Amino acid sequence: MTAQLRVGVCVLGATGSIGRSTLDVLRRHPERWRVESLGAQRDVAAMLAACDEFRPRLVAMADEQAAHELACALASKGLEIKVLAGESGMCTIAADQASGIVVAAIVGAAGLASALAAARAGKRILLANKEALVMSGALFMHEVAEHGASLIPLDSEHNALFQCMPHLAAPKGDAGVESLILTASGGPFLDWSAERLQEVTPEQACAHPNWSMGKKISVDSASLMNKGLEVIEAFWLFAMPLQRIKVVVHPQSIVHSMVAYSDGSVLAQLGLPDMRTPIAHALAWPERVTSGVGALDLTMLGDLRFVAPDMQRFPCLRLAYAALDEGGLAPAALNAANEVAVDAFLQGVLGFVQIPQLIEAVLDAVPWGEAHNLQQVFAADAQARTLARELVQDWPATREQGS
Ligand code: NAD
Ligand code: MG
């Protein structure tokens, strides 16, 4: 492949866990892809190092001060890279014509605007930012279709489902997909009693047994909200009724998900728990490239375990199914309340078991209504955050009264 044929890539969330894994795959294949642009929030040192190595044409920092510091640091190194700032800068690099591929790996609702900008620019979007789909699934999928964009899932479960789905059209239109089976590791507290869950600390919640990830998704994995968000993500990505999206706990994280067919076949995708596999798959699809991930030796693993999820001890999964069932703006409210609750938990002002209590209180506070346009989605997001923050403030008093 000649240098001119290299595909330009924009990495949004370049300094995070997924962003760094993406850069690691890209660094292995300089003949295939060129890093055109990078975006992040405020980590100037990490962005400077990435600029030094990959020499993108454009970068964006969401934080204005960080953008200024980065521009000064790049200038003093003699690197001519244009620095944009704020959410508008993030949207500009997402839509920039030099990139064919946009890796959407910003965490949380903050990633929605730039992911949408990529969709409207008709990009091939490698989606890690599941919150974007949870918030605005119907509207997001509409923009993707309307502008000829494509969506390839980076989330390991959805990437596994994508790999196990029938890609060849069946002659009579019935490919026979019966259900999607998402696997969940169960997180670090899988076997903990309800009493013990009361004492969980942020450090314990962030120490995932199999995956190394950002803090927010680590807490989501521990509460099973991550699986709840992924059920909603699968609903939109694969247009599957929610009754046919199932969750099974599989603590070893070797089977990344499965597709069950009407003839009784179940197709699974297996691999070591390392995000570079789905990232490399999504970057190269329909081809395959090396990712840096080692070979899977099943004889070294011994038994693989599968159990049903416990929605009593981990109510977040139940709340996500309920919000999806309610539809409209309820999933956006669920997502916003969860982001506030996780933040409060990480700051030590909310207990782990109170995360689902807070989310349920926000979901029950008002009727969330229909999602006709993106303004309504952003308004519901803001309203749910305000409600959740008010509840967090009142929470210590409520707890004292209750104890
Ligand atoms: P992380 O916290 O490690 O990184 C987040 C990235 O987003 C950083 O680069 C940060 O600078 C950037 N960011 C944060 N706020 C921003 C803002 N307002 N504007 C622009 N950039 C901003 O998170 P992560 O673990 O890499 O997760 C990223 C996304 O991928 C999440 O949606 C997560 O659910 C999803 N995901 C992650 C994993 C994983 O293994 N880490 C697996 C599947 C899906
Ligand atoms: Mg996942």
Coordinates of C-alpha atoms and ligand atoms in Angstrom, one line a residue:
M1 CA 0.0 0.0 0.0
T2 CA 1.5 3.4 -0.9
A3 CA 1.6 6.3 1.5
Q4 CA -1.1 8.2 -0.6
L5 CA -3.6 5.4 0.0
R6 CA -3.3 5.5 3.8
V7 CA -6.7 6.2 5.4
G8 CA -6.8 9.2 7.7
V9 CA -7.9 8.6 11.3
C10 CA -9.3 11.0 13.9
V11 CA -9.1 9.7 17.5
L12 CA -11.5 11.4 19.9
G13 CA -10.6 10.7 23.5
A14 CA -7.0 10.0 22.4
T15 CA -5.5 10.2 25.9
G16 CA -7.9 7.7 27.5
S17 CA -7.8 4.0 27.8
I18 CA -9.4 3.3 24.5
G19 CA -7.6 6.2 22.8
R20 CA -4.2 4.8 23.9
S21 CA -5.0 1.3 22.8
T22 CA -6.1 2.7 19.4
L23 CA -2.8 4.6 19.0
D24 CA -1.0 1.4 19.9
V25 CA -2.8 -0.5 17.0
L26 CA -2.2 2.4 14.6
R27 CA 1.5 2.6 15.5
R28 CA 1.8 -1.0 14.3
H29 CA 0.5 -0.2 10.9
P30 CA 1.9 3.1 9.6
E31 CA 1.5 1.9 6.0
R32 CA -2.3 1.6 6.4
W33 CA -3.4 4.5 8.5
R34 CA -2.3 8.0 9.2
V35 CA -3.3 9.9 12.4
E36 CA -4.9 13.1 11.0
S37 CA -6.3 14.5 14.2
L38 CA -6.5 13.8 18.0
G39 CA -8.9 15.1 20.6
A40 CA -9.0 15.0 24.4
Q41 CA -10.1 17.0 27.4
R42 CA -7.2 18.4 29.3
D43 CA -4.2 16.1 29.5
V44 CA -1.6 18.3 27.9
A45 CA 1.4 16.1 28.6
A46 CA -0.2 13.0 27.1
M47 CA -1.4 14.9 24.0
L48 CA 2.0 16.5 23.5
A49 CA 3.7 13.1 23.6
A50 CA 1.1 11.7 21.0
C51 CA 1.6 14.8 18.8
D52 CA 5.4 14.2 18.9
E53 CA 5.0 10.6 17.9
F54 CA 2.1 10.7 15.3
R55 CA 2.4 14.3 14.0
P56 CA -1.3 14.9 13.4
R57 CA -2.4 17.9 11.3
L58 CA -5.1 19.0 13.8
V59 CA -5.7 18.5 17.6
A60 CA -8.5 19.7 19.8
M61 CA -8.6 20.1 23.6
A62 CA -12.1 20.5 25.2
D63 CA -10.5 22.6 27.9
E64 CA -9.6 26.1 26.6
Q65 CA -6.7 26.6 29.0
A66 CA -5.3 23.1 28.1
A67 CA -5.6 24.1 24.4
H68 CA -3.6 27.2 25.0
E69 CA -0.9 25.3 27.0
L70 CA -0.7 22.7 24.3
A71 CA -0.3 25.3 21.5
C72 CA 2.6 26.9 23.4
A73 CA 4.2 23.6 24.1
L74 CA 3.9 22.5 20.4
A75 CA 5.3 25.9 19.3
S76 CA 8.3 25.6 21.6
K77 CA 9.0 22.2 20.1
G78 CA 8.8 23.5 16.6
L79 CA 5.8 21.3 15.8
E80 CA 3.4 23.0 13.4
I81 CA 0.1 21.5 14.5
K82 CA -3.1 23.5 14.6
V83 CA -4.8 23.4 18.0
L84 CA -8.6 23.9 18.3
A85 CA -10.5 24.3 21.6
G86 CA -13.8 23.4 23.1
E87 CA -16.6 21.2 21.9
S88 CA -16.8 23.0 18.6
G89 CA -13.1 22.2 18.1
M90 CA -13.9 18.5 18.8
C91 CA -16.7 18.6 16.2
T92 CA -14.5 20.2 13.7
I93 CA -11.9 17.5 13.8
A94 CA -14.6 14.8 13.8
A95 CA -16.0 16.2 10.5
D96 CA -12.6 17.1 9.0
Q97 CA -12.5 15.8 5.4
A98 CA -9.0 14.4 5.7
S99 CA -10.2 11.6 8.0
G100 CA -12.2 8.6 6.7
I101 CA -12.3 7.0 10.1
V102 CA -13.4 8.6 13.4
V103 CA -12.7 6.7 16.6
A104 CA -15.4 8.0 19.1
A105 CA -13.7 7.2 22.5
I106 CA -14.7 10.2 24.6
V107 CA -16.3 9.1 27.9
G108 CA -19.9 9.9 28.7
A109 CA -22.4 12.4 27.3
A110 CA -19.5 14.7 26.5
G111 CA -18.9 12.5 23.4
L112 CA -22.3 12.9 21.8
A113 CA -21.8 16.1 19.9
S114 CA -18.6 15.1 18.2
A115 CA -19.9 11.6 17.4
L116 CA -22.9 13.2 15.8
A117 CA -20.6 15.6 13.8
A118 CA -18.8 12.5 12.5
A119 CA -22.1 10.9 11.5
R120 CA -23.2 14.0 9.7
A121 CA -19.9 14.1 7.8
G122 CA -20.5 10.5 6.6
K123 CA -17.6 9.0 8.4
R124 CA -16.8 5.4 9.3
I125 CA -17.4 5.7 13.0
L126 CA -15.7 3.2 15.4
L127 CA -17.9 3.7 18.4
A128 CA -16.6 3.2 21.9
N129 CA -18.7 6.0 23.4
K130 CA -21.8 3.9 24.2
E131 CA -23.4 6.8 26.1
A132 CA -24.0 8.6 22.8
L133 CA -26.3 5.8 21.6
V134 CA -27.9 5.3 25.0
M135 CA -28.9 9.0 25.1
S136 CA -30.1 9.4 21.5
G137 CA -30.3 6.0 19.9
A138 CA -33.1 6.6 17.3
L139 CA -31.9 10.1 16.4
F140 CA -28.2 9.0 16.2
M141 CA -29.0 6.0 14.0
H142 CA -31.1 8.3 11.8
E143 CA -28.2 10.7 11.3
V144 CA -25.9 7.8 10.4
A145 CA -28.3 6.5 7.8
E146 CA -29.2 9.9 6.4
H147 CA -25.6 10.9 5.8
G148 CA -24.2 7.6 4.6
A149 CA -22.0 7.1 7.6
S150 CA -21.3 3.6 9.0
L151 CA -21.0 2.4 12.6
I152 CA -18.6 -0.3 13.7
P153 CA -18.8 -1.2 17.3
L154 CA -15.6 -1.0 19.4
D155 CA -17.2 -2.1 22.6
S156 CA -15.9 -5.7 23.0
E157 CA -19.4 -7.3 23.3
H158 CA -20.9 -5.5 20.4
N159 CA -17.8 -6.0 18.3
A160 CA -18.1 -9.7 19.1
L161 CA -21.8 -9.6 18.1
F162 CA -20.9 -7.8 14.9
Q163 CA -18.4 -10.6 14.1
C164 CA -21.0 -13.3 14.8
M165 CA -23.8 -11.7 12.8
P166 CA -24.7 -12.9 9.3
H167 CA -23.0 -10.4 6.9
L168 CA -24.2 -12.2 3.8
A169 CA -27.8 -11.5 2.9
A170 CA -29.9 -14.6 3.2
P171 CA -31.8 -15.3 -0.1
K172 CA -35.2 -15.2 1.6
G173 CA -34.3 -12.4 4.0
D174 CA -34.5 -14.6 7.1
A175 CA -31.0 -14.9 8.5
G176 CA -32.5 -16.6 11.6
V177 CA -31.0 -14.5 14.4
E178 CA -32.9 -15.5 17.5
S179 CA -31.2 -13.5 20.2
L180 CA -28.1 -11.6 21.2
I181 CA -26.3 -12.9 24.3
L182 CA -24.1 -10.2 25.9
T183 CA -21.5 -11.6 28.3
A184 CA -20.7 -9.6 31.5
S185 CA -17.7 -10.2 33.6
G186 CA -19.8 -9.5 36.7
G187 CA -17.1 -7.0 37.9
P188 CA -15.0 -7.2 41.1
F189 CA -18.0 -7.8 43.4
L190 CA -19.7 -10.7 41.6
D191 CA -19.8 -12.9 44.7
W192 CA -20.1 -10.2 47.4
S193 CA -23.1 -10.3 49.7
A194 CA -25.5 -7.3 49.9
E195 CA -24.1 -6.3 53.2
R196 CA -20.5 -6.3 52.0
L197 CA -21.5 -4.2 49.0
Q198 CA -22.4 -1.4 51.4
E199 CA -18.7 -1.0 52.2
V200 CA -17.3 -0.8 48.7
T201 CA -14.6 1.9 48.1
P202 CA -13.8 3.7 44.8
E203 CA -10.4 2.0 44.7
Q204 CA -12.0 -1.5 45.0
A205 CA -14.6 -0.6 42.3
C206 CA -11.9 0.7 39.9
A207 CA -9.8 -2.5 40.2
H208 CA -11.5 -4.6 37.5
P209 CA -10.4 -8.3 37.6
N210 CA -9.9 -8.6 33.8
W211 CA -10.0 -5.3 32.0
S212 CA -7.9 -2.2 32.4
M213 CA -10.2 0.8 31.7
G214 CA -11.1 4.4 32.6
K215 CA -12.6 5.0 36.1
K216 CA -16.2 5.7 34.9
I217 CA -16.6 2.5 33.0
S218 CA -14.8 0.5 35.7
V219 CA -17.5 1.7 38.2
D220 CA -20.2 0.9 35.7
S221 CA -18.8 -2.6 35.3
A222 CA -18.8 -3.1 39.0
S223 CA -22.5 -2.0 39.3
L224 CA -23.6 -3.8 36.1
M225 CA -24.7 -0.5 34.7
N226 CA -22.2 -1.0 32.0
K227 CA -24.1 -4.1 30.9
G228 CA -27.3 -2.1 31.1
L229 CA -25.9 0.6 28.9
E230 CA -24.7 -2.2 26.5
V231 CA -28.2 -3.7 26.3
I232 CA -29.4 -0.3 25.1
E233 CA -26.4 0.0 22.8
A234 CA -27.2 -3.4 21.3
F235 CA -30.8 -2.5 20.8
W236 CA -29.9 0.4 18.5
L237 CA -26.9 -1.1 16.8
F238 CA -28.6 -4.4 15.8
A239 CA -32.3 -3.3 15.8
M240 CA -33.1 -6.2 18.1
P241 CA -36.2 -6.2 20.4
L242 CA -35.2 -5.9 24.0
Q243 CA -36.8 -9.3 24.9
R244 CA -34.2 -10.9 22.6
I245 CA -31.2 -9.2 24.2
K246 CA -30.0 -11.4 27.0
V247 CA -27.2 -11.0 29.5
V248 CA -25.1 -13.9 31.0
V249 CA -22.3 -13.4 33.5
H250 CA -19.1 -14.9 32.4
P251 CA -16.3 -14.0 34.9
Q252 CA -13.3 -14.9 32.7
S253 CA -14.2 -12.4 29.9
I254 CA -13.0 -14.8 27.2
V255 CA -16.3 -15.2 25.4
H256 CA -17.0 -11.6 24.5
S257 CA -20.7 -12.2 23.4
M258 CA -22.8 -14.6 21.3
V259 CA -25.5 -14.7 18.6
A260 CA -28.1 -17.5 18.9
Y261 CA -29.8 -18.7 15.7
S262 CA -33.1 -20.3 15.1
D263 CA -31.5 -23.7 14.1
G264 CA -30.0 -23.9 17.6
S265 CA -26.5 -22.7 16.6
V266 CA -24.8 -20.3 18.9
L267 CA -21.9 -18.3 17.5
A268 CA -19.4 -16.8 19.9
Q269 CA -16.3 -14.7 19.5
L270 CA -13.5 -15.5 21.9
G271 CA -10.2 -13.8 22.7
L272 CA -8.1 -12.5 25.5
P273 CA -9.6 -9.5 27.3
D274 CA -7.6 -6.7 25.5
M275 CA -9.4 -3.9 23.7
R276 CA -6.8 -3.9 20.9
T277 CA -8.6 -6.9 19.3
P278 CA -11.9 -5.2 18.7
I279 CA -10.1 -1.9 17.8
A280 CA -7.9 -3.7 15.2
H281 CA -10.9 -5.6 13.9
A282 CA -13.0 -2.4 13.5
L283 CA -10.2 -0.4 11.9
A284 CA -9.4 -3.0 9.3
W285 CA -12.8 -4.6 8.7
P286 CA -13.5 -6.6 6.5
E287 CA -9.8 -7.3 6.5
R288 CA -7.7 -8.5 9.5
V289 CA -4.5 -7.0 10.9
T290 CA -2.3 -7.8 13.9
S291 CA -3.2 -6.0 17.1
G292 CA -0.4 -6.9 19.5
V293 CA -2.7 -9.2 21.4
G294 CA -1.4 -12.6 22.2
A295 CA -2.9 -15.9 21.1
L296 CA -5.6 -17.5 23.2
D297 CA -4.6 -20.9 24.7
L298 CA -7.9 -22.5 25.9
T299 CA -6.0 -25.3 27.7
M300 CA -4.4 -22.7 30.0
L301 CA -7.8 -21.4 31.1
G302 CA -9.5 -24.5 32.5
D303 CA -13.2 -24.0 33.0
L304 CA -15.3 -21.2 31.6
R305 CA -18.1 -20.2 33.9
F306 CA -21.6 -18.8 33.0
V307 CA -24.2 -17.7 35.5
A308 CA -27.4 -15.6 35.4
P309 CA -27.0 -11.9 36.5
D310 CA -28.4 -11.1 40.0
M311 CA -30.6 -8.0 39.5
Q312 CA -31.3 -7.9 43.3
R313 CA -27.8 -7.1 44.3
F314 CA -27.1 -5.2 41.1
P315 CA -30.3 -3.3 40.3
C316 CA -28.6 -1.0 37.7
L317 CA -29.1 -3.7 35.0
R318 CA -32.8 -3.9 35.8
L319 CA -33.1 -0.1 35.7
A320 CA -31.5 0.0 32.2
Y321 CA -33.9 -2.6 30.8
A322 CA -36.8 -0.6 32.4
A323 CA -35.6 2.7 30.8
L324 CA -35.2 1.0 27.4
D325 CA -38.7 -0.4 27.8
E326 CA -40.1 3.0 28.7
G327 CA -38.2 4.5 25.7
G328 CA -38.2 8.2 24.6
L329 CA -36.0 10.3 26.9
A330 CA -35.8 7.8 29.8
P331 CA -32.5 6.2 28.7
A332 CA -30.9 9.8 28.4
A333 CA -32.1 10.5 32.0
L334 CA -30.8 7.1 33.2
N335 CA -27.4 7.9 31.6
A336 CA -27.2 11.4 33.1
A337 CA -28.2 10.3 36.5
N338 CA -25.7 7.5 36.4
E339 CA -22.9 9.9 35.4
V340 CA -23.7 12.1 38.4
A341 CA -24.0 9.2 40.7
V342 CA -20.7 7.6 39.6
D343 CA -18.9 11.0 40.0
A344 CA -20.3 11.4 43.5
F345 CA -19.3 7.8 44.4
L346 CA -15.7 8.5 43.1
Q347 CA -15.6 11.6 45.2
G348 CA -16.7 9.7 48.3
V349 CA -20.0 11.4 48.8
L350 CA -22.3 8.6 47.7
G351 CA -22.1 4.9 48.6
F352 CA -21.9 2.2 46.0
V353 CA -25.3 0.7 46.7
Q354 CA -26.8 4.2 46.5
I355 CA -25.9 4.6 42.8
P356 CA -29.0 2.6 41.6
Q357 CA -31.1 4.2 44.3
L358 CA -30.2 7.7 43.0
I359 CA -30.8 6.7 39.4
E360 CA -34.2 5.2 40.2
A361 CA -35.2 8.3 42.1
V362 CA -34.3 10.5 39.1
L363 CA -36.2 8.2 36.7
D364 CA -39.3 8.2 38.9
A365 CA -39.1 12.0 39.6
V366 CA -40.9 13.2 36.4
P367 CA -42.4 11.7 33.2
W368 CA -39.5 11.8 30.8
G369 CA -41.5 11.9 27.6
E370 CA -40.7 11.4 23.9
A371 CA -37.4 12.1 22.2
H372 CA -38.4 14.0 19.0
N373 CA -35.2 15.9 18.5
L374 CA -31.7 16.4 19.9
Q375 CA -32.6 19.6 21.8
Q376 CA -35.0 17.5 23.9
V377 CA -32.2 14.9 24.5
F378 CA -29.8 17.6 25.7
A379 CA -32.6 19.2 27.9
A380 CA -33.5 15.8 29.5
D381 CA -29.8 15.2 30.1
A382 CA -29.5 18.6 31.9
Q383 CA -32.7 18.2 33.8
A384 CA -31.7 14.7 35.1
R385 CA -28.2 16.0 36.1
T386 CA -29.8 18.8 38.1
L387 CA -32.2 16.4 39.8
A388 CA -29.4 14.0 40.5
R389 CA -27.1 16.7 42.0
E390 CA -29.9 17.9 44.2
L391 CA -30.5 14.4 45.5
V392 CA -26.8 13.8 46.1
Q393 CA -26.7 17.0 48.2
D394 CA -29.6 15.8 50.3
W395 CA -28.4 12.2 50.5
P396 CA -26.2 12.4 53.6
A397 CA -29.2 13.7 55.6
T398 CA -31.4 11.0 54.2
R399 CA -28.9 8.4 55.1
E400 CA -28.5 9.6 58.7
Q401 CA -32.3 9.6 59.1
G402 CA -32.5 6.1 57.6
S403 CA -29.8 4.6 59.8
Ligands
NAD1 P1 -11.0 7.2 29.9 O1 -11.5 7.9 31.1 O2 -9.8 6.4 30.0 O3 -10.7 8.3 28.7 C1 -11.7 9.2 28.4 C2 -11.2 10.1 27.2 O4 -12.2 11.1 26.9 C3 -9.9 10.9 27.6 O5 -9.1 11.0 26.4 C4 -10.4 12.3 28.0 O6 -9.5 13.3 27.7 C5 -11.6 12.4 27.0 N1 -12.6 13.3 27.5 C6 -13.3 13.3 28.7 N2 -14.2 14.3 28.7 C7 -14.0 15.0 27.5 C8 -14.7 16.1 27.0 N3 -15.6 16.8 27.6 N4 -14.3 16.5 25.7 C9 -13.4 15.8 25.0 N5 -12.8 14.7 25.5 C10 -13.1 14.3 26.7 O7 -12.3 6.4 29.3 P2 -12.2 5.0 28.5 O8 -12.2 3.9 29.4 O9 -11.2 5.1 27.4 O10 -13.7 5.0 27.9 C11 -14.0 5.8 26.8 C12 -15.3 5.4 26.2 O11 -15.2 4.0 25.7 C13 -16.5 5.3 27.2 O12 -17.7 5.6 26.6 C14 -16.5 3.8 27.6 O13 -17.8 3.4 28.0 C15 -16.1 3.2 26.3 N6 -15.5 1.8 26.4 C16 -14.3 1.7 27.1 C17 -13.7 0.4 27.2 C18 -12.4 0.3 27.9 O14 -11.9 -0.8 27.9 N7 -11.8 1.3 28.5 C19 -14.4 -0.7 26.7 C20 -15.6 -0.5 26.0 C21 -16.1 0.8 25.9
MG2 MG -18.1 -3.6 26.9

